[in-house]
Short mmCIF file of C-alpha atoms in Angstrom, two decimals:
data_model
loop_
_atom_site.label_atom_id
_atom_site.label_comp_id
_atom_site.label_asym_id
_atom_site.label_seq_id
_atom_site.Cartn_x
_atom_site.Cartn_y
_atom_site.Cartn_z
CA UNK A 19 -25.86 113.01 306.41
CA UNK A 20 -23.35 114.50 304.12
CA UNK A 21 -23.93 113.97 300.62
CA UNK A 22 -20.69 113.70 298.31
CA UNK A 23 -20.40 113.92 294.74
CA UNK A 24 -16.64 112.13 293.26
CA UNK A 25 -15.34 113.16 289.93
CA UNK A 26 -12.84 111.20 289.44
CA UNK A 27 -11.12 109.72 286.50
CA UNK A 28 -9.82 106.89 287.65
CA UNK A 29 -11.56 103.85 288.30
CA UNK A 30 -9.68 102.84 291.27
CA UNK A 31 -9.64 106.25 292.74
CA UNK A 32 -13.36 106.52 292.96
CA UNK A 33 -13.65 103.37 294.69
CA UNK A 34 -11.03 104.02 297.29
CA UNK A 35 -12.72 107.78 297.88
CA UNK A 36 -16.11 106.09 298.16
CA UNK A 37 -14.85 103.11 300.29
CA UNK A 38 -12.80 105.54 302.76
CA UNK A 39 -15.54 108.39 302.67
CA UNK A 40 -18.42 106.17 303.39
CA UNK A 41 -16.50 104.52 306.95
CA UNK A 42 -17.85 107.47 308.56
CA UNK A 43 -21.13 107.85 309.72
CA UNK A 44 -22.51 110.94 308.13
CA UNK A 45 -20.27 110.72 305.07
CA UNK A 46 -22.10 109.36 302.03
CA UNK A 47 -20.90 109.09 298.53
CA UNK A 48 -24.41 109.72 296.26
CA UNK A 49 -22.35 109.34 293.12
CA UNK A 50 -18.87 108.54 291.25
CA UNK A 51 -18.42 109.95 288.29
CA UNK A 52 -15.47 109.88 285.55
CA UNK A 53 -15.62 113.35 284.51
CA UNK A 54 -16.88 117.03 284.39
CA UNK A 55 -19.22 116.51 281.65
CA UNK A 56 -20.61 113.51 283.18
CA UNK A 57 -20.21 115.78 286.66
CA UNK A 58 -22.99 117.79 285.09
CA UNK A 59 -25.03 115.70 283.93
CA UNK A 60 -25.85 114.10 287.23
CA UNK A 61 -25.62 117.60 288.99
CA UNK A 62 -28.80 118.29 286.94
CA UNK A 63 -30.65 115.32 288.75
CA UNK A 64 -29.21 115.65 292.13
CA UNK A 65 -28.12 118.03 295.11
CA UNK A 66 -24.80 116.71 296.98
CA UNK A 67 -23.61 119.09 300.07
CA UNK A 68 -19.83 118.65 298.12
CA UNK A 69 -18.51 117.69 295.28
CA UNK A 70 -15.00 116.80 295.09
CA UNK A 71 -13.27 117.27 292.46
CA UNK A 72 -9.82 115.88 290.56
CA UNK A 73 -7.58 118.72 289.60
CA UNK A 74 -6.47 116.83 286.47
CA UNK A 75 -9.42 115.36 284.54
CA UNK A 76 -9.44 115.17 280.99
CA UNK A 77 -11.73 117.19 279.10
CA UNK A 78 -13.33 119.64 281.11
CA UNK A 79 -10.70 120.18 283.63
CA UNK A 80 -11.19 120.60 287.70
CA UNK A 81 -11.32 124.39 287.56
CA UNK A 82 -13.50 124.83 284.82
CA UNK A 83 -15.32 122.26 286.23
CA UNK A 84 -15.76 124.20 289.66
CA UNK A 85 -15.86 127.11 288.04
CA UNK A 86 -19.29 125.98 286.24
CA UNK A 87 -20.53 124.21 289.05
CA UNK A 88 -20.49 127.89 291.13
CA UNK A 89 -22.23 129.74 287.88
CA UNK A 90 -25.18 127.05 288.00
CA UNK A 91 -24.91 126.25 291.57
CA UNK A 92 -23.50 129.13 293.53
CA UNK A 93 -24.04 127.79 296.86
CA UNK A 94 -22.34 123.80 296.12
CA UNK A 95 -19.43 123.64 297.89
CA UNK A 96 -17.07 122.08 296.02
CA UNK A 97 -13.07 120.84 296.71
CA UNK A 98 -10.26 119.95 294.84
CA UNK A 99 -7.76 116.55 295.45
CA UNK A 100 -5.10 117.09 293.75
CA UNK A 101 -1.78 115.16 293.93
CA UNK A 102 -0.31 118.71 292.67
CA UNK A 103 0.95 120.29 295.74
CA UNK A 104 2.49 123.84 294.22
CA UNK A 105 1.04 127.01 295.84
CA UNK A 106 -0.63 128.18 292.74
CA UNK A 107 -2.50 125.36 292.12
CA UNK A 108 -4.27 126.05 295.64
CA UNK A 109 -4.75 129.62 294.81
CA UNK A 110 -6.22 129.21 291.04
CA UNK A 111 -8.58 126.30 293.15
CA UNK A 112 -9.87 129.04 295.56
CA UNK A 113 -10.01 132.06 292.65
CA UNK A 114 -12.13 129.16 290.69
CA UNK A 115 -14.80 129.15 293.69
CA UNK A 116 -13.46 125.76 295.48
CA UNK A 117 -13.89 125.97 299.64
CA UNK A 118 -11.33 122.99 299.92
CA UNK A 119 -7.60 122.05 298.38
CA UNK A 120 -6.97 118.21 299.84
CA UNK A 121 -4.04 116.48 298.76
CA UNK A 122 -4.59 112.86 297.68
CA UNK A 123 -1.50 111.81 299.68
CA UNK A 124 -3.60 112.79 302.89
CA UNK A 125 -6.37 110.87 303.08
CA UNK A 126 -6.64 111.00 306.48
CA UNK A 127 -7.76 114.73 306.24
CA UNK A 128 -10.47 114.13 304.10
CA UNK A 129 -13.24 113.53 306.62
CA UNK A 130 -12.63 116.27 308.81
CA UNK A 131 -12.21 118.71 305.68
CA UNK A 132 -15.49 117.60 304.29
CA UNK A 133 -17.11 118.36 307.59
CA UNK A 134 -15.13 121.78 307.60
CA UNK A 135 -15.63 122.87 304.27
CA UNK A 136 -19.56 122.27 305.20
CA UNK A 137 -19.35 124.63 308.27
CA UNK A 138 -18.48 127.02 305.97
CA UNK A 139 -14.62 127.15 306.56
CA UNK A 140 -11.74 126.53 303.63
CA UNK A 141 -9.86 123.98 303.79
CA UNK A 142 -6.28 123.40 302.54
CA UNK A 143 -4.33 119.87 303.11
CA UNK A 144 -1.69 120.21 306.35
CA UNK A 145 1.05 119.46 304.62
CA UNK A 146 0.73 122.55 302.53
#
């Protein structure tokens, strides 16, 4: 089973990620959060395989966040969902330590990038 970690700010983000991650069999959602501090917090108490990450949080934003995570963590994988699509967005994501760049308008790629991303392979959305 594939453990997931969802910072998210948005309430009805995280439940959509944890509803359309957790239709597959080995996908599991251990926790939603609402932000990189909180992110943290729980990473202190728990071990996902991934965390995915919003680009645009407030307060401790998704490439500080990842950035943090890889300093503590070094081995997490981690990913970004972004609905920012520009090129350098996907290149400051993989300079900050993420394995993955999925766009939220492609939710059909998340499942198979999760599973990528955990074979050890980057990931970036098709459609960039």
């Amino acid at each position: 089973m594939i453990k997931v970690l969802v910072v998210e700010d948005h309430a009805f983000m995280r439940d959509m990620l944890r509803e359309f991650i957790e239709q597959e069999e080995d996908l599991e959602v251990c926790e939603t959060v609402e932000s990189g501090e909180v992110a943290l917090e729980s990473l202190k108490e728990m071990t996902p395989d991934l965390v995915l990450v919003d680009l645009s949080l407030g307060g401790i934003n998704g490439l500080d966040l990842i950035k943090s995570i890889k300093v503590k963590y070094p081995a997490m994988k981690c990913a970004i969902l972004s609905g920012h699509g520009e090129r350098r967005y996907v290149d400051q994501a993989f300079e900050a330590g993420a394995e993955g760049y999925i766009l939220k308008g492609d939710p059909d790629e998340l499942p198979g990038s999760i599973r990528q991303m955990m074979q050890g392979r980057r990931y970036v959305s098709k459609t960039l």
